[in-house]
Structure formats: C-alpha cells, structure tokens
CSV table of C-alpha atoms in Angstrom, one decimal:
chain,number,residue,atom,x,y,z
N,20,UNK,CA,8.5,31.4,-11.2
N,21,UNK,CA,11.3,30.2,-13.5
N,22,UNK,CA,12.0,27.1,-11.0
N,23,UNK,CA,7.9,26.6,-11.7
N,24,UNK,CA,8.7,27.0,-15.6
N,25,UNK,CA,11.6,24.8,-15.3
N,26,UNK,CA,9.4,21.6,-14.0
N,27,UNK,CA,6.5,22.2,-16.3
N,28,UNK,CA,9.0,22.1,-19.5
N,29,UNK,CA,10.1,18.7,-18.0
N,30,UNK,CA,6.7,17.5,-18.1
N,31,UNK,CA,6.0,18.2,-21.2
N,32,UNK,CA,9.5,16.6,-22.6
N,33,UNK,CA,7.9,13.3,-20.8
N,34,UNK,CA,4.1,13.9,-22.1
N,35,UNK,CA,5.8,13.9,-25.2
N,36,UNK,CA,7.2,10.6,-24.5
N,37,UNK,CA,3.5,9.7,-23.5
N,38,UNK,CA,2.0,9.8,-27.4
N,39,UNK,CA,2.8,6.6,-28.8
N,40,UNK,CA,1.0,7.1,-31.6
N,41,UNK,CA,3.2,9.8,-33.5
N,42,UNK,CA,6.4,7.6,-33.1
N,43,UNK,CA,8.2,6.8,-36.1
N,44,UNK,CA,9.6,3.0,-35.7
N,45,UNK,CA,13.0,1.7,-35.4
N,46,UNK,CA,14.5,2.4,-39.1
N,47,UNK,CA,13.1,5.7,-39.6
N,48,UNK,CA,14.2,7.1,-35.6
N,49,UNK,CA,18.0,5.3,-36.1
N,50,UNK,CA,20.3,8.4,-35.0
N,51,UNK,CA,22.2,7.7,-37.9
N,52,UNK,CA,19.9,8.2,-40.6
N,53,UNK,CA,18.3,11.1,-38.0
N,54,UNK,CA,21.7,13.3,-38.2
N,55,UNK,CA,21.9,14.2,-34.6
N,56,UNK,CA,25.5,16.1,-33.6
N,57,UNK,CA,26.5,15.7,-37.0
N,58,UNK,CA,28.5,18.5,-38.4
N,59,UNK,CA,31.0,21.4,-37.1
N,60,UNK,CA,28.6,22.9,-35.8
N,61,UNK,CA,25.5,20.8,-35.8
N,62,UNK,CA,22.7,22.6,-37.5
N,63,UNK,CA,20.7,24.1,-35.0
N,64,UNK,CA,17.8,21.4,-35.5
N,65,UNK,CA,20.2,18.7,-35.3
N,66,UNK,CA,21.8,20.1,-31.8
N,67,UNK,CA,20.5,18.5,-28.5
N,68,UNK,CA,21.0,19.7,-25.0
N,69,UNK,CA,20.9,18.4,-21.5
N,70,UNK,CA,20.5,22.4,-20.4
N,71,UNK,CA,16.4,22.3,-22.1
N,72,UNK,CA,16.1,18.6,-22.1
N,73,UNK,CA,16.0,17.7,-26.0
N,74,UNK,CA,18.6,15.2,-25.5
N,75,UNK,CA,16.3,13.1,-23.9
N,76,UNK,CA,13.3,13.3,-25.7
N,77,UNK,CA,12.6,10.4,-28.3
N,78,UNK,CA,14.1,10.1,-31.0
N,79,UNK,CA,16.8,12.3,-29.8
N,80,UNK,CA,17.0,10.0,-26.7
N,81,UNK,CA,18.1,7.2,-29.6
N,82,UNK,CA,21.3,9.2,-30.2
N,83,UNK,CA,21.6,10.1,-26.3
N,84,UNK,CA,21.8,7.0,-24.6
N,85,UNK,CA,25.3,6.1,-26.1
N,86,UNK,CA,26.7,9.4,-25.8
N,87,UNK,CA,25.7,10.4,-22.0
N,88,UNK,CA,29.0,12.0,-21.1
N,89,UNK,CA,28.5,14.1,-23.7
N,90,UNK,CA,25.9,15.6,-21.9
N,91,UNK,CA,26.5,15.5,-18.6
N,92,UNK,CA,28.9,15.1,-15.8
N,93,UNK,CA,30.2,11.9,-15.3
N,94,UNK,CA,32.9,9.8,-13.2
N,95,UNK,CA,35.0,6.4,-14.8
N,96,UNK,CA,34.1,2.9,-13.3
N,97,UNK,CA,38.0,2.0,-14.4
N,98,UNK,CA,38.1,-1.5,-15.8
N,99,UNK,CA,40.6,-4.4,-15.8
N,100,UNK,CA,44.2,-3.4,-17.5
N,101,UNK,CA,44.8,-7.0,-18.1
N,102,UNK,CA,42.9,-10.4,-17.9
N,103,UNK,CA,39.9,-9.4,-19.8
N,104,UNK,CA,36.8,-11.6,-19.7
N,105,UNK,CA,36.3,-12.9,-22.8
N,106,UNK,CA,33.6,-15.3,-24.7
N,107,UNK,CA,34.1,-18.1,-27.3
N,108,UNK,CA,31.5,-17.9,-30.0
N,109,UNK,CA,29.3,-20.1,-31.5
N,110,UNK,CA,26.3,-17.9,-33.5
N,111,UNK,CA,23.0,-19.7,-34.2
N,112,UNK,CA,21.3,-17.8,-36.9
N,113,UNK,CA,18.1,-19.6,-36.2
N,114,UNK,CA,17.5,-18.0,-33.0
N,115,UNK,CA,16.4,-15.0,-35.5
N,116,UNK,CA,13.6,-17.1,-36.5
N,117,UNK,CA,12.6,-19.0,-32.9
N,118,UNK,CA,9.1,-17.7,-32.8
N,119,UNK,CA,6.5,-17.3,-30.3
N,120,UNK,CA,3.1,-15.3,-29.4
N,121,UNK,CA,3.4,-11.6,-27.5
N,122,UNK,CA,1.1,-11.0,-24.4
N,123,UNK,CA,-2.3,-10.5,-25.6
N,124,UNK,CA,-2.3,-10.7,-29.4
N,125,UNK,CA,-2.6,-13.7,-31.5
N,126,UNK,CA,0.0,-13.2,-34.0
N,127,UNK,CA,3.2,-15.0,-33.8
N,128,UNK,CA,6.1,-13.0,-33.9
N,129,UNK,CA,9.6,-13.8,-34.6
N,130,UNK,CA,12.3,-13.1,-32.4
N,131,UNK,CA,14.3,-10.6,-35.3
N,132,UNK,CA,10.7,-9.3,-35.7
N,133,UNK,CA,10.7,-8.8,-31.6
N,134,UNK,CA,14.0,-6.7,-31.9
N,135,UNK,CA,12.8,-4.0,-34.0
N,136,UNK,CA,9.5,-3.7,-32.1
N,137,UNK,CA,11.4,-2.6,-29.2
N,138,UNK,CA,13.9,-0.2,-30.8
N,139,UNK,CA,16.4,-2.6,-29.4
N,140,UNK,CA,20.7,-1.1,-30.0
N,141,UNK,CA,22.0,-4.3,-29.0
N,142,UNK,CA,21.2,-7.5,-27.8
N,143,UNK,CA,23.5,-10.6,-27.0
N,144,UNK,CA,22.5,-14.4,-26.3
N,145,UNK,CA,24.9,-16.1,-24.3
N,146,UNK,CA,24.2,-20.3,-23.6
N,147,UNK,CA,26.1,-21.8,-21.5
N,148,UNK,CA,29.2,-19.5,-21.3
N,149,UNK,CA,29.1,-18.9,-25.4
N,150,UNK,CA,27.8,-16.1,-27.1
N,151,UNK,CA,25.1,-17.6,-29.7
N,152,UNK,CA,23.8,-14.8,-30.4
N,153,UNK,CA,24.9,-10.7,-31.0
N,154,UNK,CA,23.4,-7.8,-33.2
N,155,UNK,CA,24.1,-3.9,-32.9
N,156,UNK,CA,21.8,-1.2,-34.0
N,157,UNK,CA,21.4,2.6,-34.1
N,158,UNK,CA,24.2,4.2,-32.4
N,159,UNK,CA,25.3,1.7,-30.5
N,160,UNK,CA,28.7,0.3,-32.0
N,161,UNK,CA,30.5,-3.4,-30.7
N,162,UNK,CA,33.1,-1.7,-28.3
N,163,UNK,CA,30.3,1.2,-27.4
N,164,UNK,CA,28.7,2.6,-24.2
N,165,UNK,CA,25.6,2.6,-23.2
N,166,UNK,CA,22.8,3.7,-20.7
N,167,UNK,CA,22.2,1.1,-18.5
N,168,UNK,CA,19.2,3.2,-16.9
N,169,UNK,CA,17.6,1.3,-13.4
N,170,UNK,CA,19.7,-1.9,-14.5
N,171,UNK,CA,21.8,0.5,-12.6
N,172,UNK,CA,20.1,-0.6,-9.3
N,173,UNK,CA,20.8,-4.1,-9.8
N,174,UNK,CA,24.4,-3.4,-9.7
N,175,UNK,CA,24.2,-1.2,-6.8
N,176,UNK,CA,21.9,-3.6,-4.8
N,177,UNK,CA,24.9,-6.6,-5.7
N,178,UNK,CA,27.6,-4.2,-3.8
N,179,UNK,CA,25.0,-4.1,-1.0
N,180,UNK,CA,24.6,-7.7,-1.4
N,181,UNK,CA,28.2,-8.2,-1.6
N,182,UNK,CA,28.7,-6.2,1.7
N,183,UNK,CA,26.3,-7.6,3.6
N,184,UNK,CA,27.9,-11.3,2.8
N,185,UNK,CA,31.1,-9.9,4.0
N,186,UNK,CA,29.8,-8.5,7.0
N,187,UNK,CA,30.6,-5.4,6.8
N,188,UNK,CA,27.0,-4.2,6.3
N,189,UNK,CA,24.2,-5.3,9.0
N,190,UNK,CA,21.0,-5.9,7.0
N,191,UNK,CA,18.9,-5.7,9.9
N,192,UNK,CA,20.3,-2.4,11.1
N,193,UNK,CA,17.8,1.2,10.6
N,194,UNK,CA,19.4,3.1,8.1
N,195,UNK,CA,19.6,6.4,10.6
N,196,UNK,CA,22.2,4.2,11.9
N,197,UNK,CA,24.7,4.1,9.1
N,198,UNK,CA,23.6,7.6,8.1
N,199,UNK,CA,22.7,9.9,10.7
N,200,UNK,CA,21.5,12.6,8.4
N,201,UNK,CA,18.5,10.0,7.4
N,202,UNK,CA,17.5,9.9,11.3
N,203,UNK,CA,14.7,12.1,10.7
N,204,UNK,CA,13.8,11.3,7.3
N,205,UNK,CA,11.5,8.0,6.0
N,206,UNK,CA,14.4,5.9,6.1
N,207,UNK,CA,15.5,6.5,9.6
N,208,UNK,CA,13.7,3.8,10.9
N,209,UNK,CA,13.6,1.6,7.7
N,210,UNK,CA,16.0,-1.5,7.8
N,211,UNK,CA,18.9,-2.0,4.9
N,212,UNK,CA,17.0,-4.7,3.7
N,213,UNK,CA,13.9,-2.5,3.5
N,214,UNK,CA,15.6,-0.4,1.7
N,215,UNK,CA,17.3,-3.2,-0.4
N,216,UNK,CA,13.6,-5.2,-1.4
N,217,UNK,CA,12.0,-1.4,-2.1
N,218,UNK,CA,9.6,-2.2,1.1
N,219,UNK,CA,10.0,1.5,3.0
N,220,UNK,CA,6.8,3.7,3.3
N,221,UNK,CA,7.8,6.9,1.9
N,222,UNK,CA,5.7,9.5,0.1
N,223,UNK,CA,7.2,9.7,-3.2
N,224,UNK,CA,5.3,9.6,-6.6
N,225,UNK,CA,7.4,8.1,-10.1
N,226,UNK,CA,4.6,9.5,-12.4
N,227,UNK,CA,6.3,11.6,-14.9
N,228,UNK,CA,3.2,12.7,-16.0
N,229,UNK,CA,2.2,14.5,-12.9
N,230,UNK,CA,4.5,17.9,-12.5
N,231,UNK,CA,3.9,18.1,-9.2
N,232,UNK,CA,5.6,14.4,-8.3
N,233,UNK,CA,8.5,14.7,-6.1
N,234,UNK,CA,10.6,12.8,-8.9
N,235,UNK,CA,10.7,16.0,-10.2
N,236,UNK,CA,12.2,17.8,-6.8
N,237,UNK,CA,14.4,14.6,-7.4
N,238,UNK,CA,15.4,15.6,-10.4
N,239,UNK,CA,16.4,18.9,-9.7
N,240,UNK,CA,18.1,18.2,-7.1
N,241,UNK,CA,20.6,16.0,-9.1
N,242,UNK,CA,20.5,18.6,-12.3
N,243,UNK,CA,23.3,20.4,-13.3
N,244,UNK,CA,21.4,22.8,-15.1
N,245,UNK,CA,19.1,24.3,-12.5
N,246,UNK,CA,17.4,27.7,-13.0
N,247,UNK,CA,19.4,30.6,-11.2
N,248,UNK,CA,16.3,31.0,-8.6
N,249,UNK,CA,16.5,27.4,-7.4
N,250,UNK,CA,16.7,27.2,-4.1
N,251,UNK,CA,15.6,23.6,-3.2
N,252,UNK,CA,17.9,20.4,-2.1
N,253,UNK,CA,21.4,21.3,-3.8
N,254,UNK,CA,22.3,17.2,-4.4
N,255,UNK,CA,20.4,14.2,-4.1
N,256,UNK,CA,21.9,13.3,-0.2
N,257,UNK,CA,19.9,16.7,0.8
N,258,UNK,CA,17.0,15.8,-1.1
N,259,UNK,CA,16.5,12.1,0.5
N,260,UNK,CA,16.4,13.7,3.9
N,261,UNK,CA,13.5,15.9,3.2
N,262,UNK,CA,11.9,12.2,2.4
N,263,UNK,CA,8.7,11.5,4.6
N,264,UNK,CA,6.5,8.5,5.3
N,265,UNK,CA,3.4,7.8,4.2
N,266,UNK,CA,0.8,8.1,6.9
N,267,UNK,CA,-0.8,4.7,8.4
N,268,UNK,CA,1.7,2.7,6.5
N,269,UNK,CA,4.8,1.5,8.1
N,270,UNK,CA,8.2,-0.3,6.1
N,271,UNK,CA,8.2,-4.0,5.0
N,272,UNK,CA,4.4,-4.2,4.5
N,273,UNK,CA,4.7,-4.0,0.7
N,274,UNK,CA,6.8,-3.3,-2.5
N,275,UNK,CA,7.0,-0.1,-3.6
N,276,UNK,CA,9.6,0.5,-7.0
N,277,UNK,CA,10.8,3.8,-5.9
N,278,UNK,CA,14.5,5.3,-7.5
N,279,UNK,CA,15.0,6.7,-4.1
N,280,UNK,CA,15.9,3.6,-2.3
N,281,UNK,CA,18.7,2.8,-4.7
N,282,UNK,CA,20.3,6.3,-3.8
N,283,UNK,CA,20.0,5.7,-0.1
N,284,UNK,CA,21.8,2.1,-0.3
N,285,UNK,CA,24.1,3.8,-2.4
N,286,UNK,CA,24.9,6.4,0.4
N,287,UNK,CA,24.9,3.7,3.1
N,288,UNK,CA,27.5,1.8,1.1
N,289,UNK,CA,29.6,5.0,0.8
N,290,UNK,CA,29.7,5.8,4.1
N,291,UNK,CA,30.5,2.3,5.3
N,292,UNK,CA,33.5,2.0,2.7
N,293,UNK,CA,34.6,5.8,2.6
N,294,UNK,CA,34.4,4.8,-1.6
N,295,UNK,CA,32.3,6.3,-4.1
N,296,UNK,CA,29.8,4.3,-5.8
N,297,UNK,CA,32.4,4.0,-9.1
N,298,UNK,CA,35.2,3.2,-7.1
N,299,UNK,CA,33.6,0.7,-5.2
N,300,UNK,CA,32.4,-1.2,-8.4
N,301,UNK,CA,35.4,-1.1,-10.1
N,302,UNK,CA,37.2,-3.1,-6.9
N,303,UNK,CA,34.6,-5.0,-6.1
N,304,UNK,CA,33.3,-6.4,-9.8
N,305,UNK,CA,34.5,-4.7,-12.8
N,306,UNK,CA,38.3,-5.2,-12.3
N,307,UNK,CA,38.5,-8.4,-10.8
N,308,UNK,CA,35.8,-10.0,-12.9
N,309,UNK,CA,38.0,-9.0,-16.0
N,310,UNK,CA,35.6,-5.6,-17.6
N,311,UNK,CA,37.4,-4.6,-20.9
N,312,UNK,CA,35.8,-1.3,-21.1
N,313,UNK,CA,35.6,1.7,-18.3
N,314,UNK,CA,32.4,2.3,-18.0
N,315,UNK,CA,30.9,5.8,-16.4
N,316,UNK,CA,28.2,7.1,-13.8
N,317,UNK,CA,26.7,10.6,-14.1
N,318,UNK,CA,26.7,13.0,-11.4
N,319,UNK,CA,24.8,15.0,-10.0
N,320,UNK,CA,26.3,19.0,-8.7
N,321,UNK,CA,27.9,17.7,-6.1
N,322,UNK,CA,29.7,14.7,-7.6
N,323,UNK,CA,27.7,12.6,-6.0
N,324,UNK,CA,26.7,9.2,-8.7
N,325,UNK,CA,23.2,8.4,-9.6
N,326,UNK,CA,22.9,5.2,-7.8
N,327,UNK,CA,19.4,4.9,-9.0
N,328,UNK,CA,20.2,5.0,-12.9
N,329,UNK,CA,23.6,6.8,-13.9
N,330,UNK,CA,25.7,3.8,-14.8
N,331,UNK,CA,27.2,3.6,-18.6
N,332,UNK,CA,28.5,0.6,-19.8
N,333,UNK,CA,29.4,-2.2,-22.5
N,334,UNK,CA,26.9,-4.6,-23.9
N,335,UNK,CA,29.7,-7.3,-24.0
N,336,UNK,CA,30.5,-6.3,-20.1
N,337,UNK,CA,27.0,-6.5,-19.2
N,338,UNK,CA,27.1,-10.0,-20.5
N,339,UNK,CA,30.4,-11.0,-18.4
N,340,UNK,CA,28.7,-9.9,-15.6
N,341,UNK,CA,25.4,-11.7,-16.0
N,342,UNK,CA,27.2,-15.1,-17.0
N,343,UNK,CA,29.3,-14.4,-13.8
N,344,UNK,CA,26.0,-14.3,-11.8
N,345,UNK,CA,24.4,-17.1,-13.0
N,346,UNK,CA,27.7,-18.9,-12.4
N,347,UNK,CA,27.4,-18.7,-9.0
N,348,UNK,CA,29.7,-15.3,-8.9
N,349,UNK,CA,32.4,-17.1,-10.6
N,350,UNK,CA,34.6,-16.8,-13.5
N,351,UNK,CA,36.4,-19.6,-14.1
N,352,UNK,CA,37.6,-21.3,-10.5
N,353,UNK,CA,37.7,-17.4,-9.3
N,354,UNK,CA,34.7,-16.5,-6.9
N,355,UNK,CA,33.8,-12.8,-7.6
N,356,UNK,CA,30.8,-12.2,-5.9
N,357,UNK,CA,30.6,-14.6,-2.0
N,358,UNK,CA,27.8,-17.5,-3.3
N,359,UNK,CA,26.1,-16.5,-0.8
N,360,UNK,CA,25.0,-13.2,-2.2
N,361,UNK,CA,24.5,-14.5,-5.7
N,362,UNK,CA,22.1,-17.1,-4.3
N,363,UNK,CA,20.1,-15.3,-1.7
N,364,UNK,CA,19.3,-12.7,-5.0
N,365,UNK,CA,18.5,-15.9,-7.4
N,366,UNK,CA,16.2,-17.0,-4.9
N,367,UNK,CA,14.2,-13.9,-5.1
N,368,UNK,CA,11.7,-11.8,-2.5
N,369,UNK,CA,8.6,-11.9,-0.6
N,370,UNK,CA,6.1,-13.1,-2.9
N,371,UNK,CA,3.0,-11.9,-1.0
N,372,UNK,CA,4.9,-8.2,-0.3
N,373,UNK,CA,5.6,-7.6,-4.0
N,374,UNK,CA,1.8,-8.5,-5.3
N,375,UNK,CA,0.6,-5.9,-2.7
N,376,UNK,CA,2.5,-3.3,-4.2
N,377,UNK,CA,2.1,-1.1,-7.2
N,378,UNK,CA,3.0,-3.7,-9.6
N,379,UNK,CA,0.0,-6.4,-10.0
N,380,UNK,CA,0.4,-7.0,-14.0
N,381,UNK,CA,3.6,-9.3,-12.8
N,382,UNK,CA,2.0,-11.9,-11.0
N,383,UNK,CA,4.1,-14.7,-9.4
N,384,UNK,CA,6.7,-12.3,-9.4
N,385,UNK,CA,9.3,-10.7,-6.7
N,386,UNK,CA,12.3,-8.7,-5.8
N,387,UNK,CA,15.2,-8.6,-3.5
N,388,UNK,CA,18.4,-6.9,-3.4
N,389,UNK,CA,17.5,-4.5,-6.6
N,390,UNK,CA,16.7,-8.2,-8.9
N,391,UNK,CA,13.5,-8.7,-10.1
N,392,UNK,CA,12.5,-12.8,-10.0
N,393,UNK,CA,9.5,-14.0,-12.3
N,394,UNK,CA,9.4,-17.0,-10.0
N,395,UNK,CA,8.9,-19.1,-13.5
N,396,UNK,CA,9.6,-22.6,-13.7
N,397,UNK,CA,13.3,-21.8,-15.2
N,398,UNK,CA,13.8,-19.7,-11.9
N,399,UNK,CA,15.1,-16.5,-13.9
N,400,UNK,CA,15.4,-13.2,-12.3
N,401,UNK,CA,16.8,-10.0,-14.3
N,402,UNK,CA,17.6,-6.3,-14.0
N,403,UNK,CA,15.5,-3.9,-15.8
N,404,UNK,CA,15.8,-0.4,-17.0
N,405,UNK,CA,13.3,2.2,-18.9
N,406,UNK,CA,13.4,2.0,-22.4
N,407,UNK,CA,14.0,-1.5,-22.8
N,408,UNK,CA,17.4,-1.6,-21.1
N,409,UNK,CA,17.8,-5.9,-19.6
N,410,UNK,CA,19.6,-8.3,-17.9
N,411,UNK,CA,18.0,-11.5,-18.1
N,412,UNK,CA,19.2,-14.8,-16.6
N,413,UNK,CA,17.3,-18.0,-16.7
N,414,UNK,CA,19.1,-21.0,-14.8
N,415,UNK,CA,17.7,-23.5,-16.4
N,416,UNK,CA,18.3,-22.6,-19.8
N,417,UNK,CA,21.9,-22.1,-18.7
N,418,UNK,CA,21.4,-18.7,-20.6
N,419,UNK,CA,22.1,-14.7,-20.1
N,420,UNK,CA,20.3,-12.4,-22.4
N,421,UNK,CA,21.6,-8.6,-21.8
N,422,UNK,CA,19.9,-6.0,-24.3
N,423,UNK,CA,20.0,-2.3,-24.6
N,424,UNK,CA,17.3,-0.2,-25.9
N,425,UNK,CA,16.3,3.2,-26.8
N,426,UNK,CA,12.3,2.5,-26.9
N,427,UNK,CA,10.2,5.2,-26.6
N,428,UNK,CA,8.1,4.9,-23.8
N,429,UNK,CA,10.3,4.5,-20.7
N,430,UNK,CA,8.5,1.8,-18.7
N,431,UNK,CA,8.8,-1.7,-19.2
N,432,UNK,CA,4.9,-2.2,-19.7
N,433,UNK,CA,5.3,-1.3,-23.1
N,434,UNK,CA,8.4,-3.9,-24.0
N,435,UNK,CA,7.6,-6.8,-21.8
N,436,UNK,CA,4.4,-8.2,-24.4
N,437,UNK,CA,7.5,-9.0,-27.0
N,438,UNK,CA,10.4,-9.5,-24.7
N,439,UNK,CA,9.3,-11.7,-21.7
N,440,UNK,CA,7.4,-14.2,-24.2
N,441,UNK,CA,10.5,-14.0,-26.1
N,442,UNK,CA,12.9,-14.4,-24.1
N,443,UNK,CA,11.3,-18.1,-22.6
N,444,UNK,CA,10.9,-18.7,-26.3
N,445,UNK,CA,14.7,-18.5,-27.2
N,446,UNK,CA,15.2,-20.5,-23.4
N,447,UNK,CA,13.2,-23.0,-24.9
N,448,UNK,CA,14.5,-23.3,-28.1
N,449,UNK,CA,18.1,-23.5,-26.4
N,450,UNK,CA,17.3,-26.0,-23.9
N,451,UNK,CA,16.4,-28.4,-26.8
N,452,UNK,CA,19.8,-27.9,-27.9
C-alpha cells in the first residue's frame, strides 16, 4: 500500500508540473529571490527534499538543478588537472536584440526576450571557436554545475559512438550478447545500434502523467528513497531485464524516445570496458579534451549512474565539448573523438523511422547515436534535455549554442516555439558576419 502511495505522490509532484497556468515567470521563481536552503536551518517552508520529491517540483526545481548532489548520490566525472580548454572572447551585445517570429504566433520576439520565456540559467554563443555570447541567471553561477538532464544521452551515445569506431563494440551485434542478463528481456534480440537510434520495440510508457507508466517502476528502481515495503527491481540493471516487447512490433521499424535505451547502452559499454559510465567519460572526453570542472552523475542504490539523465556539469564545459564536435572531434591538431564517429552522428538517422515514431511535430527530423538532427539546410543536430537543457550545433553557422534551463514543463514542446526559431535567427545573423 505504501509502495502504491509512494507512486501516486510522484504523480501528483508531475501533474503539478502539468498546470502552466499558475506559474510565476522567470524573475519572480529565481531561487535567489525564492529563499530555498537559505538559513541554519532552512525554515521549514524553505527546506526541499529528494526523500518526498519537493526538490523537484517547480520552482523548487529552479534551485535544484544546480545543487543535485545535494540531494542525491552522486559519483565525480574527474576533469583535466592541467591543459584546460579555454575560449577567447569577443561579446556581441547585439545578438540580444537579433529578432525573429516563435512557432505559431505573429509577434516578433527578441532573443533576450527569448531567454526569459524559457526560464533559461545560462546560455553561451560560441562562433567559430569564440564565445560571442554568455549570460547567467538564477542559481546558476559562471564556474557552477548544472543538470544536464537527457543531454545526458548524447554523451553516453558519443562513448558508444566512440567505441564502436574503435572497434571494440560490434554495432550489429544483439545486445543479449554483450549482456547476458538482457537475453530474455526486449533487448535481447535488439541490435546496439537499435538501441543506439531508440528503434527497439519495448513496452514502456514516458507519460508522467499516467501513475501506472513503467517510468515510474523505473524510477523506483533507481530511488534511493524507497518505501520500506518495496519489493520491486532493487537498481535499474534489474529493472531493464523485466523489459518486454511490444506485441506485433519488432526493433528498427520505428523511433521510439524511451530513457531505457540509454541505460542499456550504458550497461553494454560497462561491461565491454569493466569502467563505470563516469570513469569512462572522464578518459575518454573530459580529461583529454581539457574539462576545467569535475562534473558528477547520480546514482541509483546500487551505484550504478543514470545513463539516461544523471550527468552534472559546467555550462563553459558543455561548450568545449560542443565546439570539439562540430570540429570534427578535435581541439586544436588533437583528435578527441575518431572522425568517424563525430561524422556518422552529424549525418544523422533514418528519416522515414523517426517520422513513424511518437514524435511527428519534428518533421524532417532524425536521430542516431543519442543526437537529434533537424536535417535543416545548416545541417545542425543537438542534444536535448527536459526543461530546456541544449546543445545545439549548426555547421554552417560555424556556431555552438549550449543552454541550461530550469523551465517548468519538462518536455521540449513547450521551449522549442522560442528556441529553435531562435536559435536559426542568431545562425543567421552570425553567418552575415
């Protein structure tokens, strides 16, 4: 009964999320001005918890996503000691005024008028390997951390990536191969790459709003703060084996965005390597490509990181790593990332698989290796988190935008009107330049 209680309480914390309408806007939700974990102790209206799930409901969540170790378990993604990455500056205060038209309204809006619209923390331009553009708000501070939500995925599908142009993963091998505890699960007989482009039939509902979804089972699995009577899947590795396919339907035939698939690539790549998610990022990118800051995953009972959404980082970081991308994988005369694996992402997916899936508002679009691709004329693809969290790189422009968020509905339907518009605005404006 309490495990029941426990699920329903978590709907209701997202339903919450659901009423747009009550939402105070950017100024009057800024954490600072809100007073959360401000005193010695807090008062006890002013005290969030990841044990009831206050810390993440909005505007709480606006105080929460730079402080998520404060909250829950977590495990470093070291950084460089030495070498840092670092950006000359040019800042165009125009950019503030580049102005263009959201998705279905008829008012012009601003870029700086863009920013508050989607509770934006911090954003940075960079064009052609200088920052042009940077601005911090609510709790979010220069040499901060922040949640980096499913923008997570894109950094675990660039290991997987990585791997696979390295050869030590087979992207054409069933993922009961690499992991024999997945044999009898919906990913047994998906491929990596399946699992990679978010093609595997498996029945497994992301609607927060339903508490009955098996996020939810996913959730507890990976919560730290279970009821005493739970009794279900003690991690997320037991949980993805209880995973089954959806009847009829059989992997590849079309995209579905489900969390799951991150966790099982991040599995595959652990059991390949014998290295954790975090350690495996740190050798791979965040050392070599010169990271300042450690950044952080959370963890679920069993120490296992949230593949799917758990990584913590720096907005300056975030930016290295984008410019590195859209450099081919290179800093300087270094190669980072094989070119290989940076391009096969840039080109993007199956074109026809992802507008069968259960995304049709993003036409033209694809995905591959955890990258979204608006298959635009510029050619940018990005990485996107819930509320409003972005990598965005656009070829063409020879520009990276990276942005973190704190908006308060989670999915990206309710940015993308005054970020996607705006972002080909400022590529516009740049490419005059």
């Amino acid at each position: 009964m309490r495990t029941k209680v426990f699920y329903i309480i978590m709907a209701v914390f997202c339903l919450s999320i659901m009423a747009a309408q009550t939402f105070p806007d950017a100024k009057e939700s800024d954490p600072n001005t809100m007073g959360w974990m401000q005193g010695f102790p807090p008062p006890a209206d002013k005290t969030l918890s990841a044990a009831d799930g206050s810390f993440f409901v909005f505007p709480a969540l606006r105080y929460s996503v730079t402080h998520m170790r404060e909250f829950m378990p977590t495990r470093e993604v070291r950084a460089a000691k030495e070498k840092y990455f670092t950006f000359k500056t040019r800042i165009d205060d125009a950019i503030d005024s580049v102005t263009f038209m959201p998705t279905g309204e008829s008012t012009p809006m601003t870029w700086a008028e863009s920013l508050e619209k989607n509770y934006t923390d911090g954003i940075i331009v960079v064009h052609k390997g200088k920052i042009v553009y940077e601005k911090y708000a609510g709790s979010l501070k220069p040499d901060g951390l922040h949640a980096a939500m499913s923008v997570s995925k894109s950094f675990t599908g660039t290991l997987g990536a990585i791997l696979i142009a390295e050869g030590v993963i087979d992207e054409t091998k069933l993922v009961g191969e690499y992991v024999p505890e997945l044999k009898q699960s919906a990913f047994g007989d998906a491929t990596v790459r399946q699992v990679l482009d978010m093609t595997t039939s498996i029945q497994y509902s992301e609607d927060y709003n339903d508490p009955n979804a098996e996020v939810w089972k996913f959730t507890a699995a990976g919560n730290p703060f279970r009821p005493a009577d739970y009794n279900g899947p003690r991690n997320y590795y037991e949980y993805l084996a209880t995973v089954q396919k959806i009847p009829g339907q059989e992997h590849g035939e079309k995209f579905g965005y489900r969390t799951i698939n991150t966790d099982v690539m991040g599995w595959i790549i652990s059991r390949v390597t014998g290295k954790s998610i975090t350690e495996l990022l740190s050798e791979k990118i965040w050392v070599p490509m010169g990271a300042k800051y450690d950044g952080y995953y959370q963890l679920d009972p069993s120490g296992i990181a949230f593949a799917g959404g758990g990584f913590n980082l720096n907005l300056r970081d975030m930016a290295a790593f984008g410019e590195m991308l859209r450099n081919g994988g290179k800093v300087g005369r270094k190669q980072i990332i094989p070119a290989a694996a940076v391009q096969d992402i840039a080109n993007g997916g199956d074109k026809a698989v992802f507008a069968r899936g259960d995304h049709p508002e993003l036409v033209g679009w694809s995905y591959r290796s955890m990258w979204w691709n608006t298959g635009n004329a510029d050619g940018a693809y990005c990485a996107r988190g819930v509320h409003g969290q972005t990598i965005y790189i656009d070829p063409a422009a020879q520009m990276v935008i990276v942005r973190f968020g704190s908006h308060p509905m989670a999915a990206n339907k309710y940015n993308d009107p005054w970020s996607l518009p705006a972002y080909q605005a400022v590529a516009d404006y740049l490419m005059k330049k």
